[in-house]
Amino acid sequence: MATKQITIPAAQGDLHRPSGVAQYLTPVVHDLVALAVNGKQAHWHVRGANFMGVHEFLDEVVTHAQDAADAVAERIVALGLPIDARVGTVAARTSTPELSDGFQQSEVTVREIVAQLDATLETIYAAVKGLDDVDLVSQDIAIAVAQQLDKDRWFLFSHYAG
């Protein structure tokens, strides 16, 4: 018995939409995965003033980054394309800056994670702009991610005294 292959046409008749979405959202996934990993690294190594507040809030930043990476990656996959978010790929392609090694005072940690958020937000806002002519549903996902990370940035920055 022959198996019938089912072909699902691209929504809105645009065969280039999935690749356009992947072009803008893949860098977002890379930055979000890096933010989650670096946020956890910072969580483990923060010391000094505001320790508890920064330590605990970094877990929220990590959770938000992980949830957002999942939503964004699943959007790409839902449109029929794979996403490469392996550790080596993320390390090679993220726009997030390198964190300082080892234990850090809370002000350094806050400053460095805010820089991580800023780099990630820059990537997200570039995706929002680029997706305007490609796919509004994907753009809405990017906007929601930006909204949460903007709030996280504000909350985290409130711990910074410098």
mmCIF file with all atom_site columns, C-alpha atoms in Angstrom:
data_model
loop_
_atom_site.group_PDB
_atom_site.id
_atom_site.type_symbol
_atom_site.label_atom_id
_atom_site.label_alt_id
_atom_site.label_comp_id
_atom_site.label_asym_id
_atom_site.label_entity_id
_atom_site.label_seq_id
_atom_site.pdbx_PDB_ins_code
_atom_site.Cartn_x
_atom_site.Cartn_y
_atom_site.Cartn_z
_atom_site.occupancy
_atom_site.B_iso_or_equiv
_atom_site.pdbx_formal_charge
_atom_site.auth_seq_id
_atom_site.auth_comp_id
_atom_site.auth_asym_id
_atom_site.auth_atom_id
_atom_site.pdbx_PDB_model_num
ATOM 1   C CA . MET A 1 1   ? 0.000  0.000  0.000  1.00 0.00 ? 1   MET A CA 1
ATOM 2   C CA . ALA A 1 2   ? 1.423  3.391  -1.048 1.00 0.00 ? 2   ALA A CA 1
ATOM 3   C CA . THR A 1 3   ? 1.636  6.165  1.490  1.00 0.00 ? 3   THR A CA 1
ATOM 4   C CA . LYS A 1 4   ? 0.164  9.440  0.364  1.00 0.00 ? 4   LYS A CA 1
ATOM 5   C CA . GLN A 1 5   ? 2.383  12.413 1.090  1.00 0.00 ? 5   GLN A CA 1
ATOM 6   C CA . ILE A 1 6   ? 0.582  15.440 2.439  1.00 0.00 ? 6   ILE A CA 1
ATOM 7   C CA . THR A 1 7   ? 1.867  18.839 1.462  1.00 0.00 ? 7   THR A CA 1
ATOM 8   C CA . ILE A 1 8   ? 0.912  21.785 3.610  1.00 0.00 ? 8   ILE A CA 1
ATOM 9   C CA . PRO A 1 9   ? 1.061  25.025 1.641  1.00 0.00 ? 9   PRO A CA 1
ATOM 10  C CA . ALA A 1 10  ? 2.715  28.046 3.199  1.00 0.00 ? 10  ALA A CA 1
ATOM 11  C CA . ALA A 1 11  ? 0.197  30.344 4.841  1.00 0.00 ? 11  ALA A CA 1
ATOM 12  C CA . GLN A 1 12  ? -0.786 33.384 2.819  1.00 0.00 ? 12  GLN A CA 1
ATOM 13  C CA . GLY A 1 13  ? 0.734  31.713 -0.258 1.00 0.00 ? 13  GLY A CA 1
ATOM 14  C CA . ASP A 1 14  ? 4.192  33.054 0.576  1.00 0.00 ? 14  ASP A CA 1
ATOM 15  C CA . LEU A 1 15  ? 6.842  30.373 0.164  1.00 0.00 ? 15  LEU A CA 1
ATOM 16  C CA . HIS A 1 16  ? 9.575  32.731 1.392  1.00 0.00 ? 16  HIS A CA 1
ATOM 17  C CA . ARG A 1 17  ? 7.897  33.574 4.690  1.00 0.00 ? 17  ARG A CA 1
ATOM 18  C CA . PRO A 1 18  ? 9.445  30.716 6.726  1.00 0.00 ? 18  PRO A CA 1
ATOM 19  C CA . SER A 1 19  ? 12.991 31.586 5.648  1.00 0.00 ? 19  SER A CA 1
ATOM 20  C CA . GLY A 1 20  ? 12.333 35.276 6.310  1.00 0.00 ? 20  GLY A CA 1
ATOM 21  C CA . VAL A 1 21  ? 11.075 34.488 9.785  1.00 0.00 ? 21  VAL A CA 1
ATOM 22  C CA . ALA A 1 22  ? 14.073 32.249 10.476 1.00 0.00 ? 22  ALA A CA 1
ATOM 23  C CA . GLN A 1 23  ? 16.438 34.972 9.228  1.00 0.00 ? 23  GLN A CA 1
ATOM 24  C CA . TYR A 1 24  ? 15.171 37.387 11.884 1.00 0.00 ? 24  TYR A CA 1
ATOM 25  C CA . LEU A 1 25  ? 14.291 35.023 14.734 1.00 0.00 ? 25  LEU A CA 1
ATOM 26  C CA . THR A 1 26  ? 17.306 32.686 14.721 1.00 0.00 ? 26  THR A CA 1
ATOM 27  C CA . PRO A 1 27  ? 19.643 35.390 16.118 1.00 0.00 ? 27  PRO A CA 1
ATOM 28  C CA . VAL A 1 28  ? 16.991 36.074 18.770 1.00 0.00 ? 28  VAL A CA 1
ATOM 29  C CA . VAL A 1 29  ? 17.072 32.419 19.829 1.00 0.00 ? 29  VAL A CA 1
ATOM 30  C CA . HIS A 1 30  ? 20.880 32.484 20.004 1.00 0.00 ? 30  HIS A CA 1
ATOM 31  C CA . ASP A 1 31  ? 20.880 35.584 22.214 1.00 0.00 ? 31  ASP A CA 1
ATOM 32  C CA . LEU A 1 32  ? 18.087 34.268 24.448 1.00 0.00 ? 32  LEU A CA 1
ATOM 33  C CA . VAL A 1 33  ? 19.870 30.950 25.014 1.00 0.00 ? 33  VAL A CA 1
ATOM 34  C CA . ALA A 1 34  ? 23.100 32.820 25.809 1.00 0.00 ? 34  ALA A CA 1
ATOM 35  C CA . LEU A 1 35  ? 21.214 35.150 28.160 1.00 0.00 ? 35  LEU A CA 1
ATOM 36  C CA . ALA A 1 36  ? 19.747 32.157 30.009 1.00 0.00 ? 36  ALA A CA 1
ATOM 37  C CA . VAL A 1 37  ? 23.128 30.447 30.399 1.00 0.00 ? 37  VAL A CA 1
ATOM 38  C CA . ASN A 1 38  ? 24.936 33.648 31.371 1.00 0.00 ? 38  ASN A CA 1
ATOM 39  C CA . GLY A 1 39  ? 22.140 34.638 33.732 1.00 0.00 ? 39  GLY A CA 1
ATOM 40  C CA . LYS A 1 40  ? 22.509 31.341 35.578 1.00 0.00 ? 40  LYS A CA 1
ATOM 41  C CA . GLN A 1 41  ? 26.300 31.772 35.675 1.00 0.00 ? 41  GLN A CA 1
ATOM 42  C CA . ALA A 1 42  ? 25.842 35.226 37.205 1.00 0.00 ? 42  ALA A CA 1
ATOM 43  C CA . HIS A 1 43  ? 23.232 33.845 39.646 1.00 0.00 ? 43  HIS A CA 1
ATOM 44  C CA . TRP A 1 44  ? 25.749 31.355 41.016 1.00 0.00 ? 44  TRP A CA 1
ATOM 45  C CA . HIS A 1 45  ? 28.561 33.891 41.380 1.00 0.00 ? 45  HIS A CA 1
ATOM 46  C CA . VAL A 1 46  ? 26.972 37.099 42.636 1.00 0.00 ? 46  VAL A CA 1
ATOM 47  C CA . ARG A 1 47  ? 28.271 38.405 45.973 1.00 0.00 ? 47  ARG A CA 1
ATOM 48  C CA . GLY A 1 48  ? 27.987 41.479 48.175 1.00 0.00 ? 48  GLY A CA 1
ATOM 49  C CA . ALA A 1 49  ? 25.353 44.168 48.578 1.00 0.00 ? 49  ALA A CA 1
ATOM 50  C CA . ASN A 1 50  ? 21.865 43.295 47.337 1.00 0.00 ? 50  ASN A CA 1
ATOM 51  C CA . PHE A 1 51  ? 22.968 39.667 47.084 1.00 0.00 ? 51  PHE A CA 1
ATOM 52  C CA . MET A 1 52  ? 19.594 38.088 47.785 1.00 0.00 ? 52  MET A CA 1
ATOM 53  C CA . GLY A 1 53  ? 17.569 40.409 45.573 1.00 0.00 ? 53  GLY A CA 1
ATOM 54  C CA . VAL A 1 54  ? 19.939 40.079 42.612 1.00 0.00 ? 54  VAL A CA 1
ATOM 55  C CA . HIS A 1 55  ? 20.486 36.345 43.142 1.00 0.00 ? 55  HIS A CA 1
ATOM 56  C CA . GLU A 1 56  ? 16.756 35.606 43.186 1.00 0.00 ? 56  GLU A CA 1
ATOM 57  C CA . PHE A 1 57  ? 15.826 37.968 40.365 1.00 0.00 ? 57  PHE A CA 1
ATOM 58  C CA . LEU A 1 58  ? 18.447 36.430 38.081 1.00 0.00 ? 58  LEU A CA 1
ATOM 59  C CA . ASP A 1 59  ? 16.455 33.186 38.277 1.00 0.00 ? 59  ASP A CA 1
ATOM 60  C CA . GLU A 1 60  ? 13.450 35.085 36.907 1.00 0.00 ? 60  GLU A CA 1
ATOM 61  C CA . VAL A 1 61  ? 15.536 36.523 34.071 1.00 0.00 ? 61  VAL A CA 1
ATOM 62  C CA . VAL A 1 62  ? 16.772 33.011 33.262 1.00 0.00 ? 62  VAL A CA 1
ATOM 63  C CA . THR A 1 63  ? 13.235 31.603 33.270 1.00 0.00 ? 63  THR A CA 1
ATOM 64  C CA . HIS A 1 64  ? 11.970 34.401 31.037 1.00 0.00 ? 64  HIS A CA 1
ATOM 65  C CA . ALA A 1 65  ? 14.878 33.918 28.608 1.00 0.00 ? 65  ALA A CA 1
ATOM 66  C CA . GLN A 1 66  ? 14.325 30.136 28.497 1.00 0.00 ? 66  GLN A CA 1
ATOM 67  C CA . ASP A 1 67  ? 10.579 30.485 27.949 1.00 0.00 ? 67  ASP A CA 1
ATOM 68  C CA . ALA A 1 68  ? 11.118 33.105 25.252 1.00 0.00 ? 68  ALA A CA 1
ATOM 69  C CA . ALA A 1 69  ? 13.790 31.016 23.486 1.00 0.00 ? 69  ALA A CA 1
ATOM 70  C CA . ASP A 1 70  ? 11.345 28.111 23.444 1.00 0.00 ? 70  ASP A CA 1
ATOM 71  C CA . ALA A 1 71  ? 8.490  30.216 22.033 1.00 0.00 ? 71  ALA A CA 1
ATOM 72  C CA . VAL A 1 72  ? 10.677 31.805 19.358 1.00 0.00 ? 72  VAL A CA 1
ATOM 73  C CA . ALA A 1 73  ? 12.332 28.523 18.346 1.00 0.00 ? 73  ALA A CA 1
ATOM 74  C CA . GLU A 1 74  ? 8.961  26.781 18.177 1.00 0.00 ? 74  GLU A CA 1
ATOM 75  C CA . ARG A 1 75  ? 7.688  29.526 15.853 1.00 0.00 ? 75  ARG A CA 1
ATOM 76  C CA . ILE A 1 76  ? 10.521 28.782 13.421 1.00 0.00 ? 76  ILE A CA 1
ATOM 77  C CA . VAL A 1 77  ? 9.914  25.037 13.663 1.00 0.00 ? 77  VAL A CA 1
ATOM 78  C CA . ALA A 1 78  ? 6.149  25.506 13.262 1.00 0.00 ? 78  ALA A CA 1
ATOM 79  C CA . LEU A 1 79  ? 6.872  27.150 9.918  1.00 0.00 ? 79  LEU A CA 1
ATOM 80  C CA . GLY A 1 80  ? 8.808  24.050 8.856  1.00 0.00 ? 80  GLY A CA 1
ATOM 81  C CA . LEU A 1 81  ? 12.433 25.031 9.382  1.00 0.00 ? 81  LEU A CA 1
ATOM 82  C CA . PRO A 1 82  ? 14.982 23.684 11.882 1.00 0.00 ? 82  PRO A CA 1
ATOM 83  C CA . ILE A 1 83  ? 16.735 25.822 14.467 1.00 0.00 ? 83  ILE A CA 1
ATOM 84  C CA . ASP A 1 84  ? 20.338 25.298 15.519 1.00 0.00 ? 84  ASP A CA 1
ATOM 85  C CA . ALA A 1 85  ? 20.705 26.296 19.165 1.00 0.00 ? 85  ALA A CA 1
ATOM 86  C CA . ARG A 1 86  ? 23.455 23.869 20.112 1.00 0.00 ? 86  ARG A CA 1
ATOM 87  C CA . VAL A 1 87  ? 25.936 25.243 22.635 1.00 0.00 ? 87  VAL A CA 1
ATOM 88  C CA . GLY A 1 88  ? 28.733 25.675 20.079 1.00 0.00 ? 88  GLY A CA 1
ATOM 89  C CA . THR A 1 89  ? 26.452 27.441 17.625 1.00 0.00 ? 89  THR A CA 1
ATOM 90  C CA . VAL A 1 90  ? 25.076 29.775 20.281 1.00 0.00 ? 90  VAL A CA 1
ATOM 91  C CA . ALA A 1 91  ? 28.588 30.579 21.568 1.00 0.00 ? 91  ALA A CA 1
ATOM 92  C CA . ALA A 1 92  ? 29.783 31.389 18.053 1.00 0.00 ? 92  ALA A CA 1
ATOM 93  C CA . ARG A 1 93  ? 26.784 33.490 17.025 1.00 0.00 ? 93  ARG A CA 1
ATOM 94  C CA . THR A 1 94  ? 25.441 35.324 20.076 1.00 0.00 ? 94  THR A CA 1
ATOM 95  C CA . SER A 1 95  ? 25.758 39.088 20.234 1.00 0.00 ? 95  SER A CA 1
ATOM 96  C CA . THR A 1 96  ? 25.828 39.068 24.041 1.00 0.00 ? 96  THR A CA 1
ATOM 97  C CA . PRO A 1 97  ? 29.080 40.223 25.668 1.00 0.00 ? 97  PRO A CA 1
ATOM 98  C CA . GLU A 1 98  ? 31.322 37.906 27.662 1.00 0.00 ? 98  GLU A CA 1
ATOM 99  C CA . LEU A 1 99  ? 30.768 37.802 31.432 1.00 0.00 ? 99  LEU A CA 1
ATOM 100 C CA . SER A 1 100 ? 33.570 38.253 33.919 1.00 0.00 ? 100 SER A CA 1
ATOM 101 C CA . ASP A 1 101 ? 34.908 34.984 35.297 1.00 0.00 ? 101 ASP A CA 1
ATOM 102 C CA . GLY A 1 102 ? 34.311 33.835 38.862 1.00 0.00 ? 102 GLY A CA 1
ATOM 103 C CA . PHE A 1 103 ? 32.670 35.611 41.779 1.00 0.00 ? 103 PHE A CA 1
ATOM 104 C CA . GLN A 1 104 ? 31.539 39.192 41.212 1.00 0.00 ? 104 GLN A CA 1
ATOM 105 C CA . GLN A 1 105 ? 30.141 41.911 43.412 1.00 0.00 ? 105 GLN A CA 1
ATOM 106 C CA . SER A 1 106 ? 26.451 42.548 42.799 1.00 0.00 ? 106 SER A CA 1
ATOM 107 C CA . GLU A 1 107 ? 27.038 45.890 41.050 1.00 0.00 ? 107 GLU A CA 1
ATOM 108 C CA . VAL A 1 108 ? 29.317 44.199 38.509 1.00 0.00 ? 108 VAL A CA 1
ATOM 109 C CA . THR A 1 109 ? 26.823 41.391 38.060 1.00 0.00 ? 109 THR A CA 1
ATOM 110 C CA . VAL A 1 110 ? 23.943 43.808 37.498 1.00 0.00 ? 110 VAL A CA 1
ATOM 111 C CA . ARG A 1 111 ? 25.974 45.891 35.047 1.00 0.00 ? 111 ARG A CA 1
ATOM 112 C CA . GLU A 1 112 ? 27.029 42.815 33.077 1.00 0.00 ? 112 GLU A CA 1
ATOM 113 C CA . ILE A 1 113 ? 23.567 41.238 32.940 1.00 0.00 ? 113 ILE A CA 1
ATOM 114 C CA . VAL A 1 114 ? 22.040 44.572 31.912 1.00 0.00 ? 114 VAL A CA 1
ATOM 115 C CA . ALA A 1 115 ? 24.587 44.566 29.059 1.00 0.00 ? 115 ALA A CA 1
ATOM 116 C CA . GLN A 1 116 ? 23.423 41.034 28.194 1.00 0.00 ? 116 GLN A CA 1
ATOM 117 C CA . LEU A 1 117 ? 19.824 42.223 28.159 1.00 0.00 ? 117 LEU A CA 1
ATOM 118 C CA . ASP A 1 118 ? 20.714 45.280 26.074 1.00 0.00 ? 118 ASP A CA 1
ATOM 119 C CA . ALA A 1 119 ? 22.438 43.158 23.423 1.00 0.00 ? 119 ALA A CA 1
ATOM 120 C CA . THR A 1 120 ? 19.523 40.713 23.352 1.00 0.00 ? 120 THR A CA 1
ATOM 121 C CA . LEU A 1 121 ? 16.984 43.528 23.125 1.00 0.00 ? 121 LEU A CA 1
ATOM 122 C CA . GLU A 1 122 ? 18.896 45.097 20.246 1.00 0.00 ? 122 GLU A CA 1
ATOM 123 C CA . THR A 1 123 ? 18.640 41.786 18.372 1.00 0.00 ? 123 THR A CA 1
ATOM 124 C CA . ILE A 1 124 ? 14.950 41.481 19.208 1.00 0.00 ? 124 ILE A CA 1
ATOM 125 C CA . TYR A 1 125 ? 14.125 45.016 18.095 1.00 0.00 ? 125 TYR A CA 1
ATOM 126 C CA . ALA A 1 126 ? 15.963 44.401 14.804 1.00 0.00 ? 126 ALA A CA 1
ATOM 127 C CA . ALA A 1 127 ? 13.760 41.318 14.379 1.00 0.00 ? 127 ALA A CA 1
ATOM 128 C CA . VAL A 1 128 ? 10.615 43.308 15.174 1.00 0.00 ? 128 VAL A CA 1
ATOM 129 C CA . LYS A 1 129 ? 11.523 45.846 12.497 1.00 0.00 ? 129 LYS A CA 1
ATOM 130 C CA . GLY A 1 130 ? 12.507 43.209 9.930  1.00 0.00 ? 130 GLY A CA 1
ATOM 131 C CA . LEU A 1 131 ? 9.446  41.054 10.512 1.00 0.00 ? 131 LEU A CA 1
ATOM 132 C CA . ASP A 1 132 ? 7.096  43.964 9.796  1.00 0.00 ? 132 ASP A CA 1
ATOM 133 C CA . ASP A 1 133 ? 7.076  43.042 6.094  1.00 0.00 ? 133 ASP A CA 1
ATOM 134 C CA . VAL A 1 134 ? 7.547  39.289 6.570  1.00 0.00 ? 134 VAL A CA 1
ATOM 135 C CA . ASP A 1 135 ? 5.166  37.873 9.183  1.00 0.00 ? 135 ASP A CA 1
ATOM 136 C CA . LEU A 1 136 ? 3.098  39.782 11.710 1.00 0.00 ? 136 LEU A CA 1
ATOM 137 C CA . VAL A 1 137 ? 2.445  36.752 13.922 1.00 0.00 ? 137 VAL A CA 1
ATOM 138 C CA . SER A 1 138 ? 6.200  36.243 14.362 1.00 0.00 ? 138 SER A CA 1
ATOM 139 C CA . GLN A 1 139 ? 6.581  39.958 14.947 1.00 0.00 ? 139 GLN A CA 1
ATOM 140 C CA . ASP A 1 140 ? 3.993  39.760 17.745 1.00 0.00 ? 140 ASP A CA 1
ATOM 141 C CA . ILE A 1 141 ? 6.013  36.998 19.417 1.00 0.00 ? 141 ILE A CA 1
ATOM 142 C CA . ALA A 1 142 ? 9.167  39.142 19.241 1.00 0.00 ? 142 ALA A CA 1
ATOM 143 C CA . ILE A 1 143 ? 7.281  42.157 20.626 1.00 0.00 ? 143 ILE A CA 1
ATOM 144 C CA . ALA A 1 144 ? 6.032  40.097 23.598 1.00 0.00 ? 144 ALA A CA 1
ATOM 145 C CA . VAL A 1 145 ? 9.579  38.909 24.315 1.00 0.00 ? 145 VAL A CA 1
ATOM 146 C CA . ALA A 1 146 ? 10.879 42.484 24.145 1.00 0.00 ? 146 ALA A CA 1
ATOM 147 C CA . GLN A 1 147 ? 8.152  43.641 26.519 1.00 0.00 ? 147 GLN A CA 1
ATOM 148 C CA . GLN A 1 148 ? 9.179  41.086 29.156 1.00 0.00 ? 148 GLN A CA 1
ATOM 149 C CA . LEU A 1 149 ? 12.923 41.694 28.785 1.00 0.00 ? 149 LEU A CA 1
ATOM 150 C CA . ASP A 1 150 ? 12.460 45.477 28.933 1.00 0.00 ? 150 ASP A CA 1
ATOM 151 C CA . LYS A 1 151 ? 10.688 44.952 32.256 1.00 0.00 ? 151 LYS A CA 1
ATOM 152 C CA . ASP A 1 152 ? 13.406 42.576 33.484 1.00 0.00 ? 152 ASP A CA 1
ATOM 153 C CA . ARG A 1 153 ? 16.040 45.138 32.545 1.00 0.00 ? 153 ARG A CA 1
ATOM 154 C CA . TRP A 1 154 ? 14.214 47.831 34.510 1.00 0.00 ? 154 TRP A CA 1
ATOM 155 C CA . PHE A 1 155 ? 13.841 45.625 37.585 1.00 0.00 ? 155 PHE A CA 1
ATOM 156 C CA . LEU A 1 156 ? 17.467 44.510 37.493 1.00 0.00 ? 156 LEU A CA 1
ATOM 157 C CA . PHE A 1 157 ? 18.819 47.997 36.819 1.00 0.00 ? 157 PHE A CA 1
ATOM 158 C CA . SER A 1 158 ? 16.983 49.225 39.930 1.00 0.00 ? 158 SER A CA 1
ATOM 159 C CA . HIS A 1 159 ? 19.578 47.262 41.949 1.00 0.00 ? 159 HIS A CA 1
ATOM 160 C CA . TYR A 1 160 ? 22.428 49.258 40.433 1.00 0.00 ? 160 TYR A CA 1
ATOM 161 C CA . ALA A 1 161 ? 23.751 52.166 42.473 1.00 0.00 ? 161 ALA A CA 1
ATOM 162 C CA . GLY A 1 162 ? 26.302 53.447 39.913 1.00 0.00 ? 162 GLY A CA 1
#
